[in-house]
Tab-separated table of C-alpha atoms in Angstrom:
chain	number	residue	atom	x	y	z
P	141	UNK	CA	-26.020	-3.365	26.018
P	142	UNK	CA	-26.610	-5.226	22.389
P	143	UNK	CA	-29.636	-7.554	22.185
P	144	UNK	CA	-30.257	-10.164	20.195
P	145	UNK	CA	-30.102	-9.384	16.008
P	146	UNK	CA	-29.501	-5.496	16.931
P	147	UNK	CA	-25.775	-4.942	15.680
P	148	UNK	CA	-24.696	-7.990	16.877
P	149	UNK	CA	-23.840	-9.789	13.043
P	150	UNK	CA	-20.219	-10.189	11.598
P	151	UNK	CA	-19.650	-11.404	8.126
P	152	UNK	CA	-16.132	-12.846	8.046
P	153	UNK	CA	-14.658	-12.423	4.407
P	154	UNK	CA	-11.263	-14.605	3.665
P	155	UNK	CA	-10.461	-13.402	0.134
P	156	UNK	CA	-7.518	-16.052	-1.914
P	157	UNK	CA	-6.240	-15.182	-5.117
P	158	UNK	CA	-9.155	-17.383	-7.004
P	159	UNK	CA	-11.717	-17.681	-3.701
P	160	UNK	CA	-13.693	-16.009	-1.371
P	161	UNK	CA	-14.624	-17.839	1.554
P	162	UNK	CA	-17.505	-16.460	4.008
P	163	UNK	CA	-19.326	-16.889	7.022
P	164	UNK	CA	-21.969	-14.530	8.525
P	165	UNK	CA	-22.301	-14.877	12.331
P	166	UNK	CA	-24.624	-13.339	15.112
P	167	UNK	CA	-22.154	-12.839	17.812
P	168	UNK	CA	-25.293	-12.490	20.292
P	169	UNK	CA	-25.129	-16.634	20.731
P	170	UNK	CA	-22.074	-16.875	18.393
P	171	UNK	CA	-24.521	-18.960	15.211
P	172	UNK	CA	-23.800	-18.982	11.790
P	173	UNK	CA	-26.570	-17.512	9.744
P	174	UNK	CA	-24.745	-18.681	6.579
P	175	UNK	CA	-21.796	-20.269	4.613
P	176	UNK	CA	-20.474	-19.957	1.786
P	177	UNK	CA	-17.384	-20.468	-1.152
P	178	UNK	CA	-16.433	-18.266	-4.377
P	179	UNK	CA	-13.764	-20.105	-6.416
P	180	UNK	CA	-12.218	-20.179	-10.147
P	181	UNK	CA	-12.918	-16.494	-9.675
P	182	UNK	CA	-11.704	-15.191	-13.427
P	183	UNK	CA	-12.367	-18.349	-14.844
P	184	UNK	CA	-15.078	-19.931	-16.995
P	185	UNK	CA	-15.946	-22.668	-14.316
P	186	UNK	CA	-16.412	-19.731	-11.294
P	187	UNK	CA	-18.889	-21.707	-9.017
P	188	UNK	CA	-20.188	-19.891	-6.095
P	189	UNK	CA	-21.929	-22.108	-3.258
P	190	UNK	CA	-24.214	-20.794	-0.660
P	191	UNK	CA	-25.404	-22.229	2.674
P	192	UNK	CA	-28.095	-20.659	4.273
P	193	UNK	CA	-27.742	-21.689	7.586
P	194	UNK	CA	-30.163	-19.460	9.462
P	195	UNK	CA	-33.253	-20.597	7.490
P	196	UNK	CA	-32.541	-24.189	7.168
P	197	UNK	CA	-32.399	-24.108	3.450
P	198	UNK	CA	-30.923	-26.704	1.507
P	199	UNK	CA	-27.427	-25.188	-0.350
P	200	UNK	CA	-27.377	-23.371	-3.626
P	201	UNK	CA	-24.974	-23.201	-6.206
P	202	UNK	CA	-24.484	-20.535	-9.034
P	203	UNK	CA	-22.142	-21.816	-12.099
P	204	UNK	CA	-20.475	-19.887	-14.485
P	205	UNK	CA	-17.913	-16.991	-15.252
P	206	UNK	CA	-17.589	-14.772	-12.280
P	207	UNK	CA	-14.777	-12.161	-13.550
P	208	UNK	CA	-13.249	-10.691	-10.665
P	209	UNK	CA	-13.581	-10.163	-6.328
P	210	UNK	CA	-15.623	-7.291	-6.763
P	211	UNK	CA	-18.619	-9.457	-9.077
P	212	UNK	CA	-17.909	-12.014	-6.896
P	213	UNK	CA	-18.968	-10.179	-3.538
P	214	UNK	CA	-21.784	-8.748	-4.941
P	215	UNK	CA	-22.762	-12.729	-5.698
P	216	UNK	CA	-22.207	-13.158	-2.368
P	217	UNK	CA	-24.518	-9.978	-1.037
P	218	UNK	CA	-27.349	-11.018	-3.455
P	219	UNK	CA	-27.923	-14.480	-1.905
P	220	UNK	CA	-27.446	-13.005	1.656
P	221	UNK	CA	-30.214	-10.509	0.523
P	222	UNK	CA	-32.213	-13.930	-0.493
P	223	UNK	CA	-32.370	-15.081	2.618
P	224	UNK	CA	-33.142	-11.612	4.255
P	225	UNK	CA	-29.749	-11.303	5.448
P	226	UNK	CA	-28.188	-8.466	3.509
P	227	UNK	CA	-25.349	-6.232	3.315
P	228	UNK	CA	-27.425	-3.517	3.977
P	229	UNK	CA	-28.969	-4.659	7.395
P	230	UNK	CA	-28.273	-2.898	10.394
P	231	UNK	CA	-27.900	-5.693	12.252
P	232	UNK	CA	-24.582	-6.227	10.766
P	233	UNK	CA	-22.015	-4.634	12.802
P	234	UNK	CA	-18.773	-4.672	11.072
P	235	UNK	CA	-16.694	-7.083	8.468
P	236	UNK	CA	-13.731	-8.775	9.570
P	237	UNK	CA	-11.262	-9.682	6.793
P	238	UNK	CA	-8.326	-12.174	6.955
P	239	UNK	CA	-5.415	-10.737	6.375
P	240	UNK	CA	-2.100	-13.083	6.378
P	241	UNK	CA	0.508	-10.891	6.928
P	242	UNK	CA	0.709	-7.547	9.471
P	243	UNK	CA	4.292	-7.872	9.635
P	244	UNK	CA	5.705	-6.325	13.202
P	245	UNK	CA	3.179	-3.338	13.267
P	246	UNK	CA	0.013	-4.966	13.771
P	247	UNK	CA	-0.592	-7.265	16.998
P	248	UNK	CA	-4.038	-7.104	17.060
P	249	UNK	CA	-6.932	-6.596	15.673
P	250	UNK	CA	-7.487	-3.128	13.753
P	251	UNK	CA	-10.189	-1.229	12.235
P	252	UNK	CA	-8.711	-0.561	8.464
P	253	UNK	CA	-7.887	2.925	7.452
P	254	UNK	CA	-5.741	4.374	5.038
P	255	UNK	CA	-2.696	3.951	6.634
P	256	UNK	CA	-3.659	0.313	7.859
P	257	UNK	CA	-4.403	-0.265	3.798
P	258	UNK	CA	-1.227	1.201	2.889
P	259	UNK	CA	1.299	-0.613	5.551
P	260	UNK	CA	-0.701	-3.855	4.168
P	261	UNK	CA	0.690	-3.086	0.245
P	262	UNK	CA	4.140	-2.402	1.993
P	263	UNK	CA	3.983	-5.918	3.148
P	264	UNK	CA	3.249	-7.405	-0.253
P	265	UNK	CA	6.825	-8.179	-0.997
P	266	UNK	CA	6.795	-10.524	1.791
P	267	UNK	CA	3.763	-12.088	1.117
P	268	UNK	CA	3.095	-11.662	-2.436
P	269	UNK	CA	0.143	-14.533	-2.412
P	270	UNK	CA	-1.622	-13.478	-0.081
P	271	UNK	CA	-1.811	-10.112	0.719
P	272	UNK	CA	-3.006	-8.855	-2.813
P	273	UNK	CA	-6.204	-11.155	-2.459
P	274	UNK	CA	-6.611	-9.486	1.280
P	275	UNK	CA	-6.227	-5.942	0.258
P	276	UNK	CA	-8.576	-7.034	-2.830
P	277	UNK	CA	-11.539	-8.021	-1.077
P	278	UNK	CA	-11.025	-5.382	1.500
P	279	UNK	CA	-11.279	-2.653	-1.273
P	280	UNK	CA	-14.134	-4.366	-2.763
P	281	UNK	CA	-16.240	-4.779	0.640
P	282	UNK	CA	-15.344	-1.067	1.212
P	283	UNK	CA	-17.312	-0.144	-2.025
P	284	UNK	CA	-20.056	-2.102	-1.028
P	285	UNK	CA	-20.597	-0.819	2.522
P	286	UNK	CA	-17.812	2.076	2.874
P	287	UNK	CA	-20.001	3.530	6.043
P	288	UNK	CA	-18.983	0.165	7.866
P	289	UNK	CA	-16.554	-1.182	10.443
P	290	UNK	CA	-14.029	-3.320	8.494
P	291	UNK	CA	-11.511	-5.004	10.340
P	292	UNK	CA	-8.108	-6.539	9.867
P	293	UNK	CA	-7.298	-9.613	11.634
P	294	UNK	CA	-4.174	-10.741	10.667
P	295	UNK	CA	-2.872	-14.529	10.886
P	296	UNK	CA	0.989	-13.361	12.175
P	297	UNK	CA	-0.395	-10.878	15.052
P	298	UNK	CA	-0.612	-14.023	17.706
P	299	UNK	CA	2.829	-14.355	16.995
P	300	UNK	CA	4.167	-11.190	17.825
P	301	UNK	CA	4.912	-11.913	21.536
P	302	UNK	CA	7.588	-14.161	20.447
P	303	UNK	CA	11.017	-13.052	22.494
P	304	UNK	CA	13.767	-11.740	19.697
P	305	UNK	CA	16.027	-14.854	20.507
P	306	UNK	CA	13.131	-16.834	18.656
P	307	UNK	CA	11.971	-14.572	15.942
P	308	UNK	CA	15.442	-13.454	14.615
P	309	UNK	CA	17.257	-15.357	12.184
P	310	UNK	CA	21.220	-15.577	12.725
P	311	UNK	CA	22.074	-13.629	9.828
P	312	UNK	CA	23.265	-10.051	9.128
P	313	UNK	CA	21.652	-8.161	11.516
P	314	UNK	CA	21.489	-4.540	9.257
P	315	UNK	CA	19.950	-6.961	6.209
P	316	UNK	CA	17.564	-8.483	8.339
P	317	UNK	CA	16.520	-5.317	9.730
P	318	UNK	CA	16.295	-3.139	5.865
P	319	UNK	CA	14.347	-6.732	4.691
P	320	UNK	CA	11.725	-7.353	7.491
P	321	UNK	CA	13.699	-10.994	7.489
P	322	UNK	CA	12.286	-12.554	10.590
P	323	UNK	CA	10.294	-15.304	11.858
P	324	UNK	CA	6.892	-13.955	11.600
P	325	UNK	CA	4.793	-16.843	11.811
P	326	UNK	CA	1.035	-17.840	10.263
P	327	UNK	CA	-1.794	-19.770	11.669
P	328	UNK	CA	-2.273	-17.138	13.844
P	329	UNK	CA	-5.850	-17.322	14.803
P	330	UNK	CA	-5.751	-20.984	14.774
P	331	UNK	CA	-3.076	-21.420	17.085
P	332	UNK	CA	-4.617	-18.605	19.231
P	333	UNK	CA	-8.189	-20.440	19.591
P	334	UNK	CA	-7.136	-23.812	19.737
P	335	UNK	CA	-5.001	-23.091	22.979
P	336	UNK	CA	-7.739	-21.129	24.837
P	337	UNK	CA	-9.891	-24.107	23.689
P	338	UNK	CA	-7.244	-26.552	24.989
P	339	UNK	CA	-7.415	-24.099	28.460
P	340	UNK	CA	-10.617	-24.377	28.776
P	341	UNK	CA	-10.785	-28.551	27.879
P	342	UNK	CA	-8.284	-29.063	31.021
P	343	UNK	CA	-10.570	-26.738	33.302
P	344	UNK	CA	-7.939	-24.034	33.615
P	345	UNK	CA	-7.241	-20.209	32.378
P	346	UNK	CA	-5.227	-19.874	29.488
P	347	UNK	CA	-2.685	-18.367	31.316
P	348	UNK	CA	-2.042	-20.938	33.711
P	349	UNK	CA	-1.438	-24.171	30.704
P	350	UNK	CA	1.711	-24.513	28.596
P	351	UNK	CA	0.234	-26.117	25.160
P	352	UNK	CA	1.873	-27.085	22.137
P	353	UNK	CA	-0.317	-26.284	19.710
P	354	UNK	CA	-0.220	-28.742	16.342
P	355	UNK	CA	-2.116	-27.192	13.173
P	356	UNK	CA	-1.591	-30.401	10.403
P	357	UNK	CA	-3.448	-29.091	7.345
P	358	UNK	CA	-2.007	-28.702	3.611
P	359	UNK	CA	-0.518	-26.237	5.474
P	360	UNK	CA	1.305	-27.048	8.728
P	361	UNK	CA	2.286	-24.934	11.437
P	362	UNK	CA	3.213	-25.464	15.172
P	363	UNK	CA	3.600	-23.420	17.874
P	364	UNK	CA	4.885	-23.306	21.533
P	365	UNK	CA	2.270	-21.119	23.950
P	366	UNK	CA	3.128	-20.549	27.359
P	367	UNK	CA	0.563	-18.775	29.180
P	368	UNK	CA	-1.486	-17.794	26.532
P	369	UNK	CA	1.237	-16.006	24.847
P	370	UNK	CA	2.951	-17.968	22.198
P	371	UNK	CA	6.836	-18.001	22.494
P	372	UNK	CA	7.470	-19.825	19.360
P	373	UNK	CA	6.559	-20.931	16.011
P	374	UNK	CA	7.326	-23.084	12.951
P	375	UNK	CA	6.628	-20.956	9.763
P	376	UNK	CA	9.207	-18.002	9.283
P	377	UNK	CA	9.081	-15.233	7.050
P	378	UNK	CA	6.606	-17.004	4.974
P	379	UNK	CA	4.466	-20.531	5.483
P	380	UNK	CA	7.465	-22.111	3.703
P	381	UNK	CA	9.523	-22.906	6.522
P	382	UNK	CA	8.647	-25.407	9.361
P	383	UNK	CA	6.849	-29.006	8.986
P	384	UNK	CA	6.507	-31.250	6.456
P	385	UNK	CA	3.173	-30.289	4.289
P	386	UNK	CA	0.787	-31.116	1.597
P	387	UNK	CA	2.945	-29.567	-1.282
P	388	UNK	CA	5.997	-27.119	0.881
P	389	UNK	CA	9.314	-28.850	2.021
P	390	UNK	CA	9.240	-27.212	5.377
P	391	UNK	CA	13.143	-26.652	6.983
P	392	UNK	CA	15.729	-27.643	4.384
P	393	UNK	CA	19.246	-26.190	4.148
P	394	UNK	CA	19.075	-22.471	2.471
P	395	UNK	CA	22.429	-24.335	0.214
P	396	UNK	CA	20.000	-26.384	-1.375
P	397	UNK	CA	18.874	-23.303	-3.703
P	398	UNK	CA	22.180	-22.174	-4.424
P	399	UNK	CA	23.346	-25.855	-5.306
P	400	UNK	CA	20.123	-25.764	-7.923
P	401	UNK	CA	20.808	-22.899	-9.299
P	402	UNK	CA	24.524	-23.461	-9.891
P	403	UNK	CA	24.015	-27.135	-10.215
P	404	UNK	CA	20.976	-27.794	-11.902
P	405	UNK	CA	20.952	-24.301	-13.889
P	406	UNK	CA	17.238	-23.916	-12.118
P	407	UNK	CA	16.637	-19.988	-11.111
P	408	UNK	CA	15.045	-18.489	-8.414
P	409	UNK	CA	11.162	-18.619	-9.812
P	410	UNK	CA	11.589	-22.965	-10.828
P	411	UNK	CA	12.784	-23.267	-7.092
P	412	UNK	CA	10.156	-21.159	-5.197
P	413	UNK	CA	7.060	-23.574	-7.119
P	414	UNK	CA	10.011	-26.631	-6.251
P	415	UNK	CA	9.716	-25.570	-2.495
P	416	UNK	CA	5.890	-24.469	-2.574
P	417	UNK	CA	4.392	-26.427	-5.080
P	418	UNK	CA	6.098	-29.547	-5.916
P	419	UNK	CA	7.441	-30.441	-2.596
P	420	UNK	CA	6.419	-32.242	0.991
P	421	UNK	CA	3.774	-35.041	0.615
P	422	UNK	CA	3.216	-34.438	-2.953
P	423	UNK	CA	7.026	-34.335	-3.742
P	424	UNK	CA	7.845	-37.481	-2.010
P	425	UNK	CA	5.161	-39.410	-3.221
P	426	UNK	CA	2.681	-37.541	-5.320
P	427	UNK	CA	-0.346	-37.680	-3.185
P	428	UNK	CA	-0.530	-34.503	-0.746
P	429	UNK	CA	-4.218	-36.038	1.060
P	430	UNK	CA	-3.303	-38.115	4.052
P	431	UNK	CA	-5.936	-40.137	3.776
P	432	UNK	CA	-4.516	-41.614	0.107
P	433	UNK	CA	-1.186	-41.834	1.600
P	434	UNK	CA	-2.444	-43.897	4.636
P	435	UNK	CA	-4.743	-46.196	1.941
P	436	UNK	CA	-1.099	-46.680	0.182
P	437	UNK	CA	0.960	-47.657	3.546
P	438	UNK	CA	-1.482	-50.182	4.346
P	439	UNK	CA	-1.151	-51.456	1.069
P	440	UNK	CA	2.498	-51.865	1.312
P	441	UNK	CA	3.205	-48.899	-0.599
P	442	UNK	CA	7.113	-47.762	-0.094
P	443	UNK	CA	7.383	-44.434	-1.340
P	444	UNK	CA	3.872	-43.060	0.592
P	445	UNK	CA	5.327	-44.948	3.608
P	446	UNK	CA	8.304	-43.002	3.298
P	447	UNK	CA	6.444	-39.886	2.965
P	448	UNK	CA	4.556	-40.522	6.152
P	449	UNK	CA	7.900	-41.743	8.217
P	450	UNK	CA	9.679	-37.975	6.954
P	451	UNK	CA	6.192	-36.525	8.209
P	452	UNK	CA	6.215	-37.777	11.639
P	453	UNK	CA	10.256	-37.364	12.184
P	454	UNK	CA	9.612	-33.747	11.617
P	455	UNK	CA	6.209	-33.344	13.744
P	456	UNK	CA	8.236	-35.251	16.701
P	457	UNK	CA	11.240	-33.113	16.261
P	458	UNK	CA	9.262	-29.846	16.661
P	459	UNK	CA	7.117	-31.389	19.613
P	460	UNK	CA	10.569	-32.401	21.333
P	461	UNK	CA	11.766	-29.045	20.643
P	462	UNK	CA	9.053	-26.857	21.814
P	463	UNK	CA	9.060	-29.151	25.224
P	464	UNK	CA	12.614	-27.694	25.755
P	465	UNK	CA	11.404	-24.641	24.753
P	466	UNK	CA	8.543	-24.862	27.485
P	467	UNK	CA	10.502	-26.792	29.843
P	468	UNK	CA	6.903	-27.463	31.215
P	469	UNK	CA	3.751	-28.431	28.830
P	470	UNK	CA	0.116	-29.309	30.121
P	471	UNK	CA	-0.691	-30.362	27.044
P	472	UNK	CA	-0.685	-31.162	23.039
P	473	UNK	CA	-3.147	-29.914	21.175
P	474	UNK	CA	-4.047	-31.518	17.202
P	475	UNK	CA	-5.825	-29.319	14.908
P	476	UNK	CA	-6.938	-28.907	11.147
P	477	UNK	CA	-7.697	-31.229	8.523
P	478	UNK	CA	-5.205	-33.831	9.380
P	479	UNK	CA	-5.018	-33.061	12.924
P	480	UNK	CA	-8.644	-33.315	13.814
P	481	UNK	CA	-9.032	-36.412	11.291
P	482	UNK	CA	-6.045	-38.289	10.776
P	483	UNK	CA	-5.864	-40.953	14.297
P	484	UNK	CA	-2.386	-42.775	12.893
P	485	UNK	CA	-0.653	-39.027	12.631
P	486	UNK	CA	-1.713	-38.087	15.887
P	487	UNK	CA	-0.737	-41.729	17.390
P	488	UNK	CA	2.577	-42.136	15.286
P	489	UNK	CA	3.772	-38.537	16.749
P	490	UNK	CA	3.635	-39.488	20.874
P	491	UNK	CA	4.737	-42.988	19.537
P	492	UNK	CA	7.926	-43.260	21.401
P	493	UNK	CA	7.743	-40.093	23.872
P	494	UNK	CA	6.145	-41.744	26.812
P	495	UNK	CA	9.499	-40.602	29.283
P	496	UNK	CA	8.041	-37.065	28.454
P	497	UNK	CA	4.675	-38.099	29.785
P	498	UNK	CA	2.840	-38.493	26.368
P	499	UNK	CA	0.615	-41.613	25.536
P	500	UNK	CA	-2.365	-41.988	23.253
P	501	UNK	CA	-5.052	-44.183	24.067
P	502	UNK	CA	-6.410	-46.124	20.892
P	503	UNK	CA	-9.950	-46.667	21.655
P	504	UNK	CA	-10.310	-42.596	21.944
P	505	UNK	CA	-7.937	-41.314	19.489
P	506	UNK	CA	-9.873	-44.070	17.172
P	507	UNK	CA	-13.692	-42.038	18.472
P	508	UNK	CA	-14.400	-39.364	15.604
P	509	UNK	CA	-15.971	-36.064	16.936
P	510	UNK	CA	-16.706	-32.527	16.002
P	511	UNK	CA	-15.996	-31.569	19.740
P	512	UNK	CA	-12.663	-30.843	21.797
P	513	UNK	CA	-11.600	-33.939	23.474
P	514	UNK	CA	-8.622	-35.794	25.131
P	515	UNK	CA	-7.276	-38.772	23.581
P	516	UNK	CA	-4.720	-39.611	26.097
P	517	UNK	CA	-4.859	-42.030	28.942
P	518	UNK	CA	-5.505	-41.109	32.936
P	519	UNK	CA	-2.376	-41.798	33.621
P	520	UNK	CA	-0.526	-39.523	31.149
P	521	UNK	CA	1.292	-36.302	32.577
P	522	UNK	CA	0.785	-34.632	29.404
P	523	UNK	CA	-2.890	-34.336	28.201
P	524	UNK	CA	-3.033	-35.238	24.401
P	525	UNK	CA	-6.212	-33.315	22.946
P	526	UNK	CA	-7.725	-33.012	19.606
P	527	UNK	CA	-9.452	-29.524	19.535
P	528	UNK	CA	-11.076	-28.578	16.088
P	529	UNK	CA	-10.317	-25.446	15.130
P	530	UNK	CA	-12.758	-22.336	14.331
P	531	UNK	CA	-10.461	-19.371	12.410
P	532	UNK	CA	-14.030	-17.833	11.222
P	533	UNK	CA	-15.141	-17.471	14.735
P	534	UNK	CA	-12.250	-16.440	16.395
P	535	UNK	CA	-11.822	-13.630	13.416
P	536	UNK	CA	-15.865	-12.533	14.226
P	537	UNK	CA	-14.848	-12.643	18.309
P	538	UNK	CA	-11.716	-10.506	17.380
P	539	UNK	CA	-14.124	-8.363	15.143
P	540	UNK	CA	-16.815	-7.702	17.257
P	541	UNK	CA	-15.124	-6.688	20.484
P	542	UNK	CA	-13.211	-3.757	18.321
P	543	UNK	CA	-16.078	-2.859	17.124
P	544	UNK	CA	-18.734	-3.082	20.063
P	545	UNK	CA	-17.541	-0.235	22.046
P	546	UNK	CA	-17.596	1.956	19.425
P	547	UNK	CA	-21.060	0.844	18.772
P	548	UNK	CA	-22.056	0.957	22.243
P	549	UNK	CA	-20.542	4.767	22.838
């Protein structure tokens, strides 16, 4: 059995194309010990700040050219090292990386090997922004402690028990299968969190609650989760598909590209930034932060009202859908940035759905709070609940019980 600071630790590593975000956890009473952000990584302006939790210090910030992942980890293991909590501590058990895409192999949780590493770079073509970050600062933590547990969590793995009528597409069956064209789904630890959270809120195992789980960031996903095992999902083959968001379209009809290229003369690289970059909120009406867009409704502001109106239509599509899909939910869960903060989103989407037993009540969806709560009325049959979510902690949990019995053994 572990005690407390003896192998217990789990630095969480979620490496972007510019960034590196961190956390470094003691799974013995789940803290943090520290926090911390690398961006403009390859840039002049590379500013790298530290939080060091454990000792109550204030924050730090380094400024100035960090050139690459691997300088910027070893940034990153010289302030832990400042604050006696280094990289080369045994009380650090393992490293669990973010990984975005695992494709149809990987449905949990796995220690990274060779083979792990290489079906990873055969899943680049399908998610060519993310997974070269992920494989980057995997390779780069490997250098720096190669005699340690690393560990691939991957956001599409709580997605895999989707039945084949969801995650298939209705085209060509032989291309889709050559292609890896399917819906794979992202968000994974999010969505996998927030509805054991959303369990445990209504006093109940996760296998006994039907939740539709709402993750309203920049990025916007939702999902359908029947038992603990979710059934369906909104992003596809990559985060493109699905809601409205900060800068992506979401659904649209796949003619739309053909009709710009033939039409407009655009090719395929103008319409993937179109779709990913200049599109949703931003595209509508150039603001992707909710909280501008809701300054500019109540100042009578048209075009952001219209942008919030095409917003909710598509969040109270999918939550009408996934009821059907259900055919019984215990409750709706609101996550992320906007979900967690934004009280006219979460009361505009049950606007209107009280026949399928959801309500808001004002005076608590109006109450901010770092904790799970409900925000719906007694009398609702549904249970409306904002539940913040906690990807770092759920990738350390993941992380640690791989690792523990190996450590244990």
């Amino acid at each position: 059995m572990t005690t407390a600071n003896q192998g217990t630790r789990v630095l969480v590593l979620n490496s972007g194309s510019s960034s590196v975000k961190y956390q470094l956890l003691d799974m013995f009473d789940s803290s943090r010990l520290a926090v911390g952000l690398v961006e403009r990584i390859g840039e002049e302006t590379s500013r790298l700040k530290h939080t060091p939790l454990a000792t109550g210090g204030a924050a730090r910030e380094q400024n100035g050219p960090i050139a690459d992942h691997a300088a910027a980890l070893k940034a990153v293991a010289a302030e832990l090292a400042a604050d006696g909590l280094g990289l080369d501590s045994p009380e650090l058990a393992a490293i669990g990386h973010r990984v975005v895409h695992g494709g149809l192999k990987f449905s949990a949780p796995t220690v990274i090997t060779d083979e792990v590493m290489a079906e990873i770079e055969r899943l680049v073509p399908v998610a060519p922004l993310h997974n070269p970050a992920n494989i980057t600062g995997i390779r780069t933590a490997q250098t720096l402690r190669p005699d340690l547990p690393q560990v691939a969590v991957f956001d599409t793995a709580f997605h895999t028990t989707m039945p084949e009528s969801a995650a298939r597409y209705a085209i060509d069956a032989a291309t889709a299968d050559e292609y890896r064209i399917r819906r794979y789904g992202f968000h994974g630890t999010s969505h996998a969190y927030v509805s054991r959270e959303t369990a445990k809120l209504l006093g109940k195992a996760p296998e006994d609650v039907n939740v539709i789980v709402l993750h309203l960031g920049n990025g916007a996903s939702a999902s359908a989760v029947r038992g603990g095992r979710c059934v369906d999902t909104s992003m596809g083959l990559t985060p493109l598909e699905g809601l409205v968001m900060g800068t992506r379209s979401g659904d649209i009809d796949p003619a739309v590209t053909f009709h710009l290229k033939r039409v407009a003369g655009m090719s395929v690289d103008d319409i993937d930034v179109l779709l990913n970059k200049k599109s949703g909120l931003v595209g509508l009406c150039g603001d992707n932060d909710m909280r501008e867009i809701r300054r500019r409704c109540d100042e009578g502001d048209e075009k952001a009202q219209l942008a919030f109106d095409i917003y909710i239509h598509r969040l109270k599509k999918y939550i009408g859908a996934y009821y059907a899909v259900l055919g019984k939910v215990d409750a709706i869960a609101f996550t992320a940035g906007v979900g967690e903060n934004a009280a006219p989103v979460r009361e505009a989407a049950v606007a209107g759905l009280e026949e399928l037993g959801l309500a808001v009540d004002g005076e608590l969806n109006a109450v901010r709070s770092d904790r799970p709560r409900l925000i719906s009325p007694e009398y609702a049959r549904v249970a409306v609940a904002v539940v913040p979510t906690d990807e770092e902690l759920e990738i350390a949990q993941q992380t640690y019980a791989l690792v523990t019995p190996a450590l244990n053994s």
